[in-house]
XYZ file of C-alpha atoms in Angstrom:
299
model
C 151.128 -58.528 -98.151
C 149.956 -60.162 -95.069
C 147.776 -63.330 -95.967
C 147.654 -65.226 -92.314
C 144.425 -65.127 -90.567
C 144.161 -63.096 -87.515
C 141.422 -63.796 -84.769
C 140.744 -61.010 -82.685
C 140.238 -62.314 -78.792
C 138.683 -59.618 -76.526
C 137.339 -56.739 -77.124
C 139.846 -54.475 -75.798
C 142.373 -56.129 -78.629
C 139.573 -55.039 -81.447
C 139.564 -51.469 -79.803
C 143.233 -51.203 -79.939
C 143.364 -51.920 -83.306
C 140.573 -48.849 -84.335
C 142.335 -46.917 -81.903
C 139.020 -46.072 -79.789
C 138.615 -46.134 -75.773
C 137.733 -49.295 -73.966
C 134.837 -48.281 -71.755
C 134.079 -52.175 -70.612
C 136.056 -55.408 -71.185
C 133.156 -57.110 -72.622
C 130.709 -54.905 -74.699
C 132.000 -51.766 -77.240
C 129.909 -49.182 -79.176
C 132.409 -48.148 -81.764
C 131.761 -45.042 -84.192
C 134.072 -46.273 -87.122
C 134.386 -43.237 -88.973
C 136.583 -42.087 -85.662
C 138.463 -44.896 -85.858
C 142.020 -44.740 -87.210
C 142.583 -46.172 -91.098
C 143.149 -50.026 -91.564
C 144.307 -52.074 -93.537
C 142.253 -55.279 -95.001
C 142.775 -58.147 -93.360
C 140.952 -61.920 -93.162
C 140.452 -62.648 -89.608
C 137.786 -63.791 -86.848
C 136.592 -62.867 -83.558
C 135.648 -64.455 -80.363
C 132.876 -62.389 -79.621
C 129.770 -61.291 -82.013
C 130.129 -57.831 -83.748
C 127.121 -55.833 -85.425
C 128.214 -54.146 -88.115
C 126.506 -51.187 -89.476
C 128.417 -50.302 -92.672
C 127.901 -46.937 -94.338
C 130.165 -47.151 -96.843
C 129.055 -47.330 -100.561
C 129.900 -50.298 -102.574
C 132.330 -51.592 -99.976
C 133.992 -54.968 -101.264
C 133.806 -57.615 -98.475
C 134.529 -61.178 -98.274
C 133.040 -63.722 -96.570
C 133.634 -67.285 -96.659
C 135.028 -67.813 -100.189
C 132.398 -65.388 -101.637
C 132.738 -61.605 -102.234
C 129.991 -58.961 -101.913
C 129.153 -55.631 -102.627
C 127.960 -53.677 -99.355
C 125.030 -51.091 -100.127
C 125.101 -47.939 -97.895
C 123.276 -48.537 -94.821
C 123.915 -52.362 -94.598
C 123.934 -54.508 -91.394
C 125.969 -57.929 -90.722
C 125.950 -59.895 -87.600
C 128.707 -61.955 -86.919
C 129.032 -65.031 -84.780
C 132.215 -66.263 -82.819
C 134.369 -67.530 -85.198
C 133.417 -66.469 -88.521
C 135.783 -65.872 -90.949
C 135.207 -62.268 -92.422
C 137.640 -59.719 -94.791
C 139.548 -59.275 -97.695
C 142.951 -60.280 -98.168
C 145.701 -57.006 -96.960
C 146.330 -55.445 -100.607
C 148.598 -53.034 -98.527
C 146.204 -50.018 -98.834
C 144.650 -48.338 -95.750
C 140.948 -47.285 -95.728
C 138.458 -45.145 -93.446
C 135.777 -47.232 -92.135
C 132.385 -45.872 -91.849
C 129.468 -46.505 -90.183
C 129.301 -48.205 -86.196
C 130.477 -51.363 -84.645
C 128.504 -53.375 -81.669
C 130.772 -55.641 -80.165
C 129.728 -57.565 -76.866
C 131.600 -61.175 -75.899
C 129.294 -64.330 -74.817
C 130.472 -63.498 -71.192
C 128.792 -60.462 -71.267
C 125.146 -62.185 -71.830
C 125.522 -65.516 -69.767
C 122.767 -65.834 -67.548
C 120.618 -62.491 -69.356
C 117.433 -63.325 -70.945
C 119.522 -62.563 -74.229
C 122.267 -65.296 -73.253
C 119.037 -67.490 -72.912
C 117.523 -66.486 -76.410
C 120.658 -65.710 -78.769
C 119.850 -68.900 -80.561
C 116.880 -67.113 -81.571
C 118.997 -64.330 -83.769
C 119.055 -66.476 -86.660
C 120.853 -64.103 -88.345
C 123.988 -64.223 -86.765
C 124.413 -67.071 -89.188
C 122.998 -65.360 -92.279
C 125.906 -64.755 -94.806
C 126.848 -61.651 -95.555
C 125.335 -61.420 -99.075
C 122.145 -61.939 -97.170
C 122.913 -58.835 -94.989
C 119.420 -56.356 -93.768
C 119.480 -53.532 -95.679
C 118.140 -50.156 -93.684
C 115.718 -47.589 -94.820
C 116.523 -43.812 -93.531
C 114.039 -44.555 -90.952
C 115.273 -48.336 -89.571
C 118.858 -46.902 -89.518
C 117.709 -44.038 -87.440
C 116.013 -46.684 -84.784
C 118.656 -48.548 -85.606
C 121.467 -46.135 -84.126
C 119.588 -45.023 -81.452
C 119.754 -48.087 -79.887
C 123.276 -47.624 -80.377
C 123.514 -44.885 -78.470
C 121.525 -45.999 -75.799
C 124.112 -48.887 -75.009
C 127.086 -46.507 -75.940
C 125.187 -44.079 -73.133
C 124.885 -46.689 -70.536
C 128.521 -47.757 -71.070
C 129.306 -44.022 -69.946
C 127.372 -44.667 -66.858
C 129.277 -45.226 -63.799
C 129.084 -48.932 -62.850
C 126.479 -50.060 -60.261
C 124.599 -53.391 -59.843
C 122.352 -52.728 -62.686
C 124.768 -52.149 -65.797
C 124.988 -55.811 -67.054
C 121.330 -56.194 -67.023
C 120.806 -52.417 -68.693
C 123.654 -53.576 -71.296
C 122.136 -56.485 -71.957
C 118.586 -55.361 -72.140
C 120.007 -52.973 -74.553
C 121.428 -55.269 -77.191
C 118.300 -57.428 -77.191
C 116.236 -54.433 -78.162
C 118.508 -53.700 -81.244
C 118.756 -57.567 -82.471
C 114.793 -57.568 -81.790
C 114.176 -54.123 -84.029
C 117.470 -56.325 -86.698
C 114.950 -59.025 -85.813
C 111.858 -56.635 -87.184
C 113.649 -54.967 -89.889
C 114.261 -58.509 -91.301
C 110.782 -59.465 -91.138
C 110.454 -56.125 -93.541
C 112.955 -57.160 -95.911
C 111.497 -60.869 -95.938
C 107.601 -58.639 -97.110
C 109.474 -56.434 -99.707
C 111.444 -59.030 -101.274
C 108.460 -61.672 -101.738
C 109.311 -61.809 -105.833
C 112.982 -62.632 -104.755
C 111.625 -65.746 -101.792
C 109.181 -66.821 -104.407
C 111.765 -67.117 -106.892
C 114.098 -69.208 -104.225
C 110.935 -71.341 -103.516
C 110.624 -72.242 -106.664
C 114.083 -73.017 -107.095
C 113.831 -75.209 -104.206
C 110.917 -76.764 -105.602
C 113.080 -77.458 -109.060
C 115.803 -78.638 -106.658
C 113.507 -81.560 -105.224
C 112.133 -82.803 -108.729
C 115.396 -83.105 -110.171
C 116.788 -84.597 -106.873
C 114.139 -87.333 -106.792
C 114.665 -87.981 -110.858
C 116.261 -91.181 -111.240
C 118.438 -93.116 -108.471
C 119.951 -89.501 -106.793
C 117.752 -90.004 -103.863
C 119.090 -93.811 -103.869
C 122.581 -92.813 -104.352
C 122.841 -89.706 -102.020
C 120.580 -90.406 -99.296
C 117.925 -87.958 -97.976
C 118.376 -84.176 -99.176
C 119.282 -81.962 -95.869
C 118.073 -78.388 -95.149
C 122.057 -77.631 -95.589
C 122.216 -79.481 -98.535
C 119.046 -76.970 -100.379
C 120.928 -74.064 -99.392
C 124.260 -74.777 -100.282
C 122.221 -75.704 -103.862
C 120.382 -72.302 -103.583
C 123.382 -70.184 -102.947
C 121.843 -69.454 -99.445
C 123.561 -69.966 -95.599
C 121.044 -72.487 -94.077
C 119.205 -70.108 -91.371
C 118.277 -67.870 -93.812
C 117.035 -70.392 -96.261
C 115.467 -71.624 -93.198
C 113.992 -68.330 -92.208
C 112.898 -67.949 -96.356
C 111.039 -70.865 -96.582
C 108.905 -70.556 -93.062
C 108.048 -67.010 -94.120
C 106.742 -67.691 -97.590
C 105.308 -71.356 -96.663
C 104.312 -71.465 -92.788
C 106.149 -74.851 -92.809
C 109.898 -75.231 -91.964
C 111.926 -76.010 -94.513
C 112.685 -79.909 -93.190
C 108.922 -80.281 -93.262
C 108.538 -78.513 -97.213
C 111.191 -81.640 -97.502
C 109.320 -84.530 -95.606
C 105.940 -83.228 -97.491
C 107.720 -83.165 -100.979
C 109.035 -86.861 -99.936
C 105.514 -88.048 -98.443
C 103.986 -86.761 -101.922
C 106.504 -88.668 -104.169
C 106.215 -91.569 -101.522
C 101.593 -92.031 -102.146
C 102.492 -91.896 -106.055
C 105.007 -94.899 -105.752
C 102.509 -96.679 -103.504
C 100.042 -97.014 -105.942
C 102.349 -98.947 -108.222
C 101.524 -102.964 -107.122
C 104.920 -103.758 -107.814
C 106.441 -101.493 -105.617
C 107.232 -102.857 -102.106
C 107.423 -100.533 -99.422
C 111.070 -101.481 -98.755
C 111.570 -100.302 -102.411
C 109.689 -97.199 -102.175
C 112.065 -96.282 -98.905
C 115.426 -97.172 -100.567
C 113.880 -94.975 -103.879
C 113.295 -91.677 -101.636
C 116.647 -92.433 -100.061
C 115.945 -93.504 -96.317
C 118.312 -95.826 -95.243
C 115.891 -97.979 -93.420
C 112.668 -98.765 -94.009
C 111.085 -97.913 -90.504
C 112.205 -94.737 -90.668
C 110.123 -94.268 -94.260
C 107.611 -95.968 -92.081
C 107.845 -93.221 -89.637
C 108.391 -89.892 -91.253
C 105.196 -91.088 -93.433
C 102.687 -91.972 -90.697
C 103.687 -88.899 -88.799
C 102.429 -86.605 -92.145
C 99.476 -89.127 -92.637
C 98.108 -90.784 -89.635
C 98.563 -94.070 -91.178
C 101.586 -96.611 -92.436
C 102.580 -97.308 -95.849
C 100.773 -100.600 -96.194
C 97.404 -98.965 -94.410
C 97.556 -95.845 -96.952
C 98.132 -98.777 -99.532
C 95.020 -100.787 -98.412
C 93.078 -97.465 -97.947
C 93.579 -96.915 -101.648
């Protein structure tokens, strides 16, 4: 059984492989169910993919994690992620479409401008946007619509069509999350309280001290979550980003030590786990309009 990991350059190399046409270099609308069997592999590519997968209760790896796929699941990929199973030696069908479309295709396009904003490229795939009839309908359309303009003989307005194209699908993926986000409110709340559990025992005794500030990464890792969509989570349910539910959480803890004489404000920094004391200094005035020593005198 083949265990290396394979990363899949171009485009044209991934349409090989499925055995489909290569209409452009750089962009590929691929109906998977056409698509000759595979075999599972782990490998990468160095392009993004959107992956709508129709299969039911399709076992997928990511990372060192593995997942169930519902029917009617989308995953975005970045360049570069590792994705699959290991080859048992078994071929499969695939079902379900493919968007592929390398970061050549989008330089200088409003969407090579704003793909930072598709958070979700960077979403794991347990954390995948599941469709209802209706969003998958939109949802291939779209496809289509590239697919139909990749049909279209070439002239001086197919990049910008192409590219205009994708952006509407990640904007409805963009959409459907916000959805999902809404319907899954008793899920976020339970994460937000996690979180909050996550910052009491975190500032309980000398952690803080001994590890330092907790990161954005660090809370998701704890939570089980990829950091944009912990990220995305916590701004939903809170209105505040999560580094600022962090810096409030710390400015809280920081006005109860302060009214303990004995603390000095050096000690109250090193207790939260800021490595300097200015920066304590900082991050506090910032949230309160006034130093440590000025909230102390205030009080």
């Amino acid at each position: 059984m083949e265990k290396t990991l394979l990363n899949i350059e171009t485009v044209t190399e991934y349409n090989d492989m499925l055995g489909v046409e290569t209409l452009h270099p750089q962009v590929s609308v691929i109906d998977l169910s056409k698509a000759k069997p595979m075999r599972h592999m782990r490998h990468t590519f160095s392009f993004y993919v959107v992956f709508l997968k129709d299969e039911k209760n399709c076992e997928l790896v990511y990372g060192r994690q593995r997942y169930d796929y519902q029917k009617g699941s989308v995953a975005c990929l970045a360049p570069g992620q590792v994705i699959g199973i290991e080859d048992t030696g078994e071929e499969f069908q695939p079902q379900g479409y493919a968007l592929c479309f390398h970061p050549d295709l989008i330089r200088g396009t409003n969407l090579g401008h704003g793909i930072k904003e598709y958070t979700f490229f960077s979403y794991e795939v347990n954390e995948a946007l599941h469709l209802s009839e209706r969003e998958r309908h939109t949802f291939v359309d779209c496809l289509m619509k590239i697919r139909e303009e990749l049909l279209h003989s070439v002239d001086r307005m197919s990049k910008r069509l192409i590219a205009n194209n994708i952006e509407l699908l990640l904007n409805y993926c963009l959409r459907f999350y916000e959805r999902q986000f809404i319907t899954r409110q008793d899920v976020n709340r339970d994460v937000l309280t996690r979180f909050e559990a996550l910052l009491d025992k975190y500032f309980t005794g000398d952690n803080a001290m001994r590890k330092g500030l907790p990161t954005v990464k660090y809370c998701a890792g704890e939570l089980c979550l990829s950091p944009n969509y912990f990220g995305d989570l916590i701004k939903k349910e809170t209105g505040k980003t999560a580094l600022e539910y962090i810096q409030d959480k710390i400015v809280g803890i920081a006005k109860e030590q302060l009214f303990i004489p004995s603390n000095s404000i050096s000690q109250v920094s090193y207790n939260l786990g800021f490595q300097y004391p200015q920066h304590f200094t900082r991050v506090f005035k910032k949230a309160t309009g006034m130093t440590p020593n000025e909230y102390r005198g205030g009080k």
